[in-house]
Amino acid sequence: MNVPIRALSWATRFFWIMVLAFAVTCAYSVTLVRVNFGEPILTSTEEDFTVTLPIIFDNKGYYNIADFNVTTLIVDYENRQISKAAAYIAQIPPQNNAIIFHNVSFNVNEIMTRVDYLFDDSNFTLYGSIYLNYANLIPFGFEANATIPWGAPLFNFTTDMPEYSAYNTTHLGVNVPISFQNHSPYFTVTGTIRIEIFNDRNQLMGEDTASIDVPSNADYDNEIGMLVNAGMLTERGQIRVYVETEMFDYGPMVINYG
Amino acid sequence: MRIMIPRFFKALFKTAITYLLYVVFSSFLIPFEGFYDYQALFTALIVLFLFFVFVIELAHGTVFQHIFSIANSLMMVLYFSYVLNTGIINVNIEQTNLMVDLRFFLAILVLGSMLGFAKNMLKLLNWMNEREEQWLRYQIKPL
C-alpha cells in the first residue's frame, strides 16, 4: 500500500506545482502584454468614410493569445446602427507582436438621409469589445462604451420672410435671409444653397443659387437674392430650399410665405 | 506535553512558511486589485488552508492527521466547485466591463483536489491497516 500512496503523493505534489507555476506565470505574463493604438487613418470615397485604427498588440508574455477579436458598434440615440466593424486574428504567439487594422466605415449617404442628423445635435454611442483566449485556456473579454457627440451641420437652419424691393417696372428683387450653424466638428459644409420661389398657383417665379463654405463650428448668415416677375407675384406662396454639399444633399425644404 | 510543544512550533513554522508563500504569490496579483468582489472568497480559502496546515501538523501521527487531511481536500473540492459556478469573473469599472472565464482552470483545480482527496483516503486506510497489524502482532506475540 505504501508504494501506490507514495506514487499518488508525488503525482499530487507534481500536479499542484504545475498548477501553481501555470497560475503564477500566467498572471505575470498578462502584465507583459502591451496594447498600443496608432494614429487613425481617414479615407473617404463618394459613399463611404472610413477610419482605420491600427492596434499594435505586443505579446511579450509566455503564452499564446488565440481568437483575438475586436468589434465596434456605433448606434444613435434611438439605438439605430450606424456602423459595425470587426477585426480578427487567429493566433498571436508568445514573444511576437501583431498589428491589426480595424476599419470603421460610415455610409455617408445613409447617415445623411436621416433629417434629424442634419438639423439636431445628438450623441452617438460607441460600443467597443475585445475578446481573446489566453494560453488557449482562459477566455478574456473587455467591453467599453463611449459617447461621441454629433454636431448637426445645418443646426438652427432658418429661412426668414422674403424681403421685396423694386427693381424695374416688371420685376421685383426678392431677398431670402438664410442662416444656420455648422455644429459638426468633423467636416466643413461646402456646396450650394438653391432657392426656388413659387406663387400660390405653383408657378416658378424665380430661383437662385449661392455657394457656401462653412467651416466647423461657424455660422452662416446670408441673403440670397433673385428677380421675380411682378405680375406673377401673389400674396401667398412657397419657398423651396435645396442644400447640395460634398457630403450630403437635402431638399426641398418647403417654407410657406404670406 | 513534551511531544505537543515541539509539534506546536513545527505546525506554527509550517503555517508561517505557507503564509509567506501566499504573500509572494499574491504580489503577482497586484495588477488585478480591481477584483475586489472576489477578494473575500480568496481570503476565505487562504484562512481555511492555513488552518488545515496548522491542525494537520499538530495532529501528526494520529488518526486526526488523516481526518483533517481528508477534510482539507474535501473542503478544496467543495470550495472550487462553488467558485466554479461563479467562474466567469466580471468587473465593472465606470463604462468598462472586464470578463475573465476561469471555469476550465477551476475545473482543473477541482480535479486536483479530488486527487488529493483520494490520496488522503488511501493514507487513512493504510494507517488503520498498519495500526491493526501492530495490534495483531502485539496480540500474537504472547502465544
Coordinates of C-alpha atoms in Angstrom, one line a residue:
Chain A
M1 CA 0.0 0.0 0.0
N2 CA 2.9 2.4 0.7
V3 CA 4.2 2.4 -2.8
P4 CA 0.9 3.5 -4.5
I5 CA 0.3 6.1 -1.8
R6 CA 3.8 7.4 -2.3
A7 CA 3.3 7.5 -6.1
L8 CA -0.1 9.2 -5.6
S9 CA 1.6 11.7 -3.2
W10 CA 4.2 12.6 -5.8
A11 CA 1.6 12.8 -8.5
T12 CA -0.5 15.2 -6.4
R13 CA 2.6 17.3 -5.5
F14 CA 3.7 17.5 -9.1
F15 CA 0.1 18.4 -10.1
W16 CA -0.1 21.3 -7.6
I17 CA 3.3 22.6 -8.5
M18 CA 2.4 22.6 -12.2
V19 CA -0.9 24.3 -11.5
L20 CA 0.7 26.9 -9.2
A21 CA 3.5 27.5 -11.7
F22 CA 0.9 28.0 -14.5
A23 CA -1.2 30.3 -12.4
V24 CA 1.8 32.5 -11.4
T25 CA 3.4 32.6 -14.9
C26 CA 0.0 33.3 -16.4
A27 CA -0.7 36.2 -14.1
Y28 CA 2.8 37.6 -14.6
S29 CA 2.5 37.0 -18.4
V30 CA -0.6 39.1 -18.6
T31 CA 1.2 42.1 -17.2
L32 CA 3.8 41.8 -20.1
V33 CA 1.1 42.2 -22.8
R34 CA 1.1 45.7 -24.3
V35 CA -1.6 47.2 -26.4
N36 CA -0.9 50.4 -28.3
F37 CA -3.0 52.4 -30.7
G38 CA -1.6 54.0 -33.8
E39 CA -2.7 57.2 -35.5
P40 CA -6.1 56.8 -37.1
I41 CA -6.1 56.9 -40.9
L42 CA -9.0 58.6 -42.6
T43 CA -10.0 57.6 -46.0
S44 CA -13.1 58.6 -47.9
T45 CA -14.8 57.6 -51.1
E46 CA -18.0 59.0 -52.7
E47 CA -20.2 56.8 -50.5
D48 CA -18.0 55.7 -47.5
F49 CA -16.0 57.4 -44.9
T50 CA -13.5 55.0 -43.2
V51 CA -11.5 55.4 -40.1
T52 CA -8.7 52.9 -39.9
L53 CA -7.3 52.4 -36.4
P54 CA -4.1 50.4 -36.1
I55 CA -3.9 48.3 -33.0
I56 CA -0.4 47.1 -32.1
F57 CA -0.7 44.0 -29.9
D58 CA 2.7 43.2 -28.3
N59 CA 2.6 39.8 -26.7
K60 CA 5.8 39.7 -24.5
G61 CA 4.2 37.1 -22.3
Y62 CA 4.9 33.3 -22.1
Y63 CA 1.6 32.2 -23.6
N64 CA -0.2 32.2 -26.8
I65 CA -3.1 34.5 -27.5
A66 CA -5.8 33.0 -29.7
D67 CA -9.0 34.2 -31.3
F68 CA -8.3 37.8 -30.9
N69 CA -11.4 39.7 -31.8
V70 CA -12.1 43.4 -31.8
T71 CA -15.6 44.7 -32.5
T72 CA -17.0 48.2 -32.6
L73 CA -20.6 49.2 -32.9
I74 CA -21.8 52.8 -33.2
V75 CA -25.5 53.5 -32.6
D76 CA -27.5 56.7 -32.5
Y77 CA -29.8 57.9 -29.7
E78 CA -32.6 55.6 -30.9
N79 CA -30.2 52.6 -30.9
R80 CA -30.2 52.6 -34.7
Q81 CA -27.0 51.0 -36.0
I82 CA -24.7 53.5 -37.8
S83 CA -21.6 51.4 -38.2
K84 CA -20.4 48.0 -37.2
A85 CA -16.9 46.7 -37.7
A86 CA -14.8 43.7 -36.6
A87 CA -11.2 42.5 -36.8
Y88 CA -9.9 39.1 -36.1
I89 CA -6.5 37.4 -35.6
A90 CA -6.4 33.7 -35.1
Q91 CA -3.0 33.5 -33.2
I92 CA -0.5 35.8 -31.6
P93 CA 2.4 33.6 -30.4
P94 CA 4.4 34.5 -27.4
Q95 CA 7.3 37.0 -27.9
N96 CA 5.6 38.3 -31.0
N97 CA 3.6 41.3 -32.0
A98 CA 0.7 41.8 -34.3
I99 CA -0.8 44.8 -36.0
I100 CA -4.5 44.8 -36.5
F101 CA -6.1 47.4 -38.8
H102 CA -9.6 48.0 -37.5
N103 CA -11.7 49.6 -40.2
V104 CA -14.8 51.5 -39.1
S105 CA -16.8 52.6 -42.1
F106 CA -19.6 55.0 -42.3
N107 CA -22.0 55.2 -45.2
V108 CA -22.3 59.0 -45.5
N109 CA -25.4 58.8 -47.7
E110 CA -27.2 56.6 -45.3
I111 CA -26.3 58.8 -42.3
M112 CA -27.4 62.0 -44.2
T113 CA -30.7 60.5 -45.2
R114 CA -31.7 61.0 -41.5
V115 CA -33.0 64.5 -41.4
D116 CA -32.5 64.8 -37.6
Y117 CA -28.8 64.2 -38.0
L118 CA -28.7 67.3 -40.3
F119 CA -30.6 69.7 -38.1
D120 CA -30.3 68.4 -34.5
D121 CA -27.3 67.9 -32.3
S122 CA -27.1 64.5 -30.8
N123 CA -24.9 61.9 -29.2
F124 CA -23.8 58.6 -30.7
T125 CA -22.8 55.7 -28.6
L126 CA -19.7 53.7 -29.4
Y127 CA -19.6 50.1 -28.0
G128 CA -16.2 48.5 -28.3
S129 CA -15.2 45.0 -27.3
I130 CA -12.1 42.8 -27.3
Y131 CA -12.3 39.1 -26.9
L132 CA -9.4 36.7 -26.8
N133 CA -8.4 33.3 -25.5
Y134 CA -5.3 33.5 -23.3
A135 CA -3.0 30.5 -23.2
N136 CA -5.8 28.6 -25.1
L137 CA -7.4 28.1 -21.7
I138 CA -8.7 31.3 -20.3
P139 CA -11.2 33.3 -22.4
F140 CA -11.0 37.0 -21.7
G141 CA -13.2 39.9 -22.6
F142 CA -13.2 43.6 -22.3
E143 CA -16.1 45.9 -23.2
A144 CA -16.3 49.6 -23.1
N145 CA -18.7 52.3 -24.3
A146 CA -18.2 55.9 -25.0
T147 CA -20.3 58.8 -26.1
I148 CA -19.5 60.6 -29.4
P149 CA -21.0 64.0 -29.7
W150 CA -22.7 64.6 -33.1
G151 CA -23.0 68.2 -34.2
A152 CA -25.6 69.0 -36.8
P153 CA -24.1 70.6 -39.9
L154 CA -27.3 72.6 -40.5
F155 CA -28.1 73.4 -36.9
N156 CA -30.9 76.0 -36.5
F157 CA -31.5 76.3 -40.2
T158 CA -33.8 79.3 -40.6
T159 CA -35.3 81.0 -43.6
D160 CA -36.9 84.4 -42.8
M161 CA -39.7 86.0 -44.7
P162 CA -38.6 87.3 -48.1
E163 CA -37.9 91.0 -48.5
Y164 CA -39.0 92.7 -51.6
S165 CA -37.5 95.7 -53.4
A166 CA -38.5 97.4 -56.6
Y167 CA -36.1 96.5 -59.5
N168 CA -37.9 97.9 -62.5
T169 CA -41.5 98.2 -63.7
T170 CA -41.9 94.5 -64.5
H171 CA -39.6 92.8 -61.9
L172 CA -39.1 92.9 -58.2
G173 CA -35.9 92.0 -56.2
V174 CA -36.6 89.3 -53.6
N175 CA -34.1 88.6 -50.9
V176 CA -34.4 85.5 -48.7
P177 CA -32.4 85.6 -45.5
I178 CA -30.9 82.2 -44.6
S179 CA -28.9 81.3 -41.5
F180 CA -27.6 78.2 -39.9
Q181 CA -24.7 77.0 -37.7
N182 CA -22.3 74.2 -38.7
H183 CA -22.0 72.3 -35.4
S184 CA -20.2 69.4 -36.9
P185 CA -16.7 69.0 -35.5
Y186 CA -15.9 66.6 -38.3
F187 CA -16.4 68.4 -41.6
T188 CA -16.9 71.8 -43.4
V189 CA -20.2 72.3 -45.2
T190 CA -19.1 73.1 -48.7
G191 CA -21.5 73.3 -51.6
T192 CA -24.5 75.3 -52.7
I193 CA -27.9 76.5 -51.5
R194 CA -30.6 76.7 -54.2
I195 CA -33.8 78.6 -53.7
E196 CA -36.9 78.5 -55.7
I197 CA -39.9 80.8 -55.2
F198 CA -43.4 79.6 -56.2
N199 CA -46.6 81.6 -56.2
D200 CA -50.0 80.2 -55.0
R201 CA -50.6 78.8 -58.5
N202 CA -47.4 76.7 -58.1
Q203 CA -45.7 78.7 -60.8
L204 CA -41.9 79.1 -60.5
M205 CA -41.3 82.8 -60.1
G206 CA -37.6 82.8 -59.7
E207 CA -34.6 80.9 -58.5
D208 CA -31.0 81.4 -57.4
T209 CA -28.0 79.5 -56.2
A210 CA -25.4 80.7 -53.7
S211 CA -22.3 78.9 -52.8
I212 CA -21.5 78.1 -49.2
D213 CA -18.3 77.2 -47.4
V214 CA -19.0 77.0 -43.6
P215 CA -16.2 75.5 -41.5
S216 CA -16.8 73.5 -38.3
N217 CA -18.4 75.5 -35.5
A218 CA -19.0 78.5 -37.8
D219 CA -22.2 80.4 -38.5
Y220 CA -23.7 81.1 -41.9
D221 CA -25.9 84.2 -42.2
N222 CA -26.7 85.5 -45.7
E223 CA -29.4 86.7 -48.1
I224 CA -30.0 85.0 -51.4
G225 CA -31.4 87.4 -53.8
M226 CA -33.2 86.9 -57.1
L227 CA -35.5 88.7 -59.6
V228 CA -39.1 87.7 -59.9
N229 CA -41.8 88.7 -62.3
A230 CA -44.0 91.3 -60.5
G231 CA -47.1 90.1 -62.4
M232 CA -46.7 86.5 -61.2
L233 CA -46.3 87.5 -57.5
T234 CA -49.2 86.5 -55.2
E235 CA -49.8 87.2 -51.6
R236 CA -49.1 83.6 -50.6
G237 CA -46.7 81.0 -52.0
Q238 CA -43.8 78.7 -51.2
I239 CA -40.1 79.0 -50.9
R240 CA -38.2 75.7 -51.7
V241 CA -34.7 75.4 -50.4
Y242 CA -32.2 72.8 -51.6
V243 CA -28.8 72.2 -49.9
E244 CA -26.2 70.4 -52.0
T245 CA -22.8 69.7 -50.5
E246 CA -19.9 67.3 -50.9
M247 CA -21.2 65.2 -48.0
F248 CA -24.9 65.3 -48.5
D249 CA -27.9 66.7 -50.5
Y250 CA -31.0 67.8 -48.9
G251 CA -34.2 69.3 -50.2
P252 CA -36.6 70.6 -50.9
M253 CA -37.3 72.3 -47.6
V254 CA -40.7 73.9 -48.1
I255 CA -41.4 77.2 -46.4
N256 CA -44.8 79.0 -46.9
Y257 CA -44.8 82.7 -47.0
G258 CA -47.6 85.2 -46.9
Chain B
M1 CA 3.2 17.9 26.7
R2 CA 6.8 17.2 25.8
I3 CA 5.6 16.0 22.4
M4 CA 3.0 18.7 21.9
I5 CA 5.2 21.8 22.3
P6 CA 7.7 20.9 19.6
R7 CA 4.8 19.8 17.4
F8 CA 3.0 23.1 18.0
F9 CA 6.1 25.1 17.0
K10 CA 6.6 22.9 14.0
A11 CA 3.0 23.5 13.0
L12 CA 3.4 27.2 13.5
F13 CA 6.6 27.2 11.4
K14 CA 4.9 25.3 8.6
T15 CA 1.9 27.7 8.7
A16 CA 4.2 30.7 8.6
I17 CA 6.1 29.2 5.6
T18 CA 2.8 28.6 3.8
Y19 CA 1.7 32.2 4.6
L20 CA 5.0 33.5 3.3
L21 CA 4.4 31.6 0.0
Y22 CA 1.0 33.2 -0.2
V23 CA 2.4 36.7 0.3
V24 CA 4.9 36.1 -2.5
F25 CA 2.2 34.6 -4.7
S26 CA -0.2 37.5 -4.0
S27 CA 2.4 40.0 -5.1
F28 CA 1.9 38.7 -8.6
L29 CA -1.8 39.5 -8.3
I30 CA -1.2 43.2 -7.5
P31 CA -2.2 44.2 -11.1
F32 CA -5.6 42.5 -10.6
E33 CA -6.5 44.5 -7.5
G34 CA -9.7 45.6 -9.2
F35 CA -11.3 42.2 -8.4
Y36 CA -12.5 43.4 -5.0
D37 CA -15.6 41.3 -5.1
Y38 CA -13.6 38.1 -5.3
Q39 CA -11.1 39.1 -2.6
A40 CA -13.3 37.8 0.2
L41 CA -13.6 34.4 -1.4
F42 CA -9.8 34.2 -1.9
T43 CA -9.1 35.3 1.7
A44 CA -11.6 32.7 3.0
L45 CA -9.7 30.0 1.0
I46 CA -6.3 31.1 2.4
V47 CA -7.6 31.2 6.0
L48 CA -9.1 27.8 5.8
F49 CA -6.0 26.4 4.1
L50 CA -3.6 27.8 6.8
F51 CA -5.9 26.4 9.5
F52 CA -5.7 23.0 8.0
V53 CA -1.9 23.2 7.5
F54 CA -1.7 24.0 11.2
V55 CA -4.0 21.4 12.6
I56 CA -2.7 18.6 10.3
E57 CA 0.8 19.2 11.6
L58 CA -0.4 19.4 15.2
A59 CA -2.2 16.1 14.8
H60 CA 0.7 14.4 13.2
G61 CA 0.9 10.7 13.8
T62 CA -2.7 10.4 14.9
V63 CA -5.9 9.4 13.1
F64 CA -6.8 13.1 13.2
Q65 CA -4.0 14.0 10.8
H66 CA -5.7 11.9 8.2
I67 CA -9.2 13.1 9.1
F68 CA -8.1 16.7 8.8
S69 CA -6.2 15.9 5.5
I70 CA -9.4 14.4 4.1
A71 CA -11.5 17.3 5.4
N72 CA -8.9 19.7 3.8
S73 CA -9.2 18.0 0.4
L74 CA -13.0 17.8 0.6
M75 CA -13.1 21.5 1.5
M76 CA -11.0 22.2 -1.5
V77 CA -13.3 20.2 -3.8
L78 CA -16.3 21.9 -2.4
Y79 CA -14.7 25.3 -2.5
F80 CA -13.6 25.1 -6.1
S81 CA -16.9 23.6 -7.1
Y82 CA -18.7 26.5 -5.5
V83 CA -16.3 29.0 -7.1
L84 CA -16.7 27.2 -10.5
N85 CA -20.3 28.2 -10.6
T86 CA -19.1 31.8 -10.4
G87 CA -16.1 31.0 -12.6
I88 CA -16.9 33.9 -15.0
I89 CA -15.4 36.9 -13.3
N90 CA -17.0 40.2 -14.2
V91 CA -15.6 43.5 -13.1
N92 CA -17.4 46.8 -13.9
I93 CA -15.4 50.0 -13.7
E94 CA -17.3 53.1 -14.8
Q95 CA -18.1 52.5 -18.5
T96 CA -15.9 49.4 -18.9
N97 CA -16.5 45.8 -18.2
L98 CA -13.8 43.2 -17.8
M99 CA -14.6 39.5 -18.1
V100 CA -12.3 36.5 -17.3
D101 CA -13.6 33.0 -17.8
L102 CA -11.8 30.8 -15.3
R103 CA -14.1 27.8 -15.5
F104 CA -11.7 25.5 -17.2
F105 CA -8.9 26.4 -14.9
L106 CA -11.2 25.9 -11.8
A107 CA -12.2 22.5 -13.2
I108 CA -8.6 21.5 -13.2
L109 CA -8.3 22.6 -9.6
V110 CA -11.4 20.5 -8.7
L111 CA -9.8 17.5 -10.3
G112 CA -6.5 18.2 -8.4
S113 CA -8.4 18.4 -5.1
M114 CA -10.2 15.1 -5.9
L115 CA -6.8 13.5 -6.5
G116 CA -5.7 14.8 -3.0
F117 CA -8.9 13.5 -1.5
A118 CA -8.3 10.0 -3.0
K119 CA -4.7 10.1 -1.7
N120 CA -5.8 11.0 1.8
M121 CA -8.5 8.4 1.9
L122 CA -5.8 5.8 0.9
K123 CA -3.5 7.1 3.6
L124 CA -6.2 6.8 6.2
L125 CA -6.9 3.2 5.2
N126 CA -3.2 2.4 5.2
W127 CA -2.8 4.0 8.6
M128 CA -5.7 2.0 10.0
N129 CA -4.4 -1.1 8.4
E130 CA -0.9 -0.6 9.9
R131 CA -2.5 0.0 13.4
E132 CA -4.4 -3.2 13.0
E133 CA -1.3 -5.1 12.0
Q134 CA 0.6 -3.7 15.0
W135 CA -2.3 -4.7 17.3
L136 CA -2.4 -8.2 15.9
R137 CA 1.4 -8.6 16.2
Y138 CA 1.1 -7.5 19.8
Q139 CA -1.8 -10.0 20.4
I140 CA 0.0 -12.8 18.7
K141 CA 3.4 -12.3 20.5
P142 CA 2.4 -13.9 23.8
L143 CA 1.2 -17.0 22.0

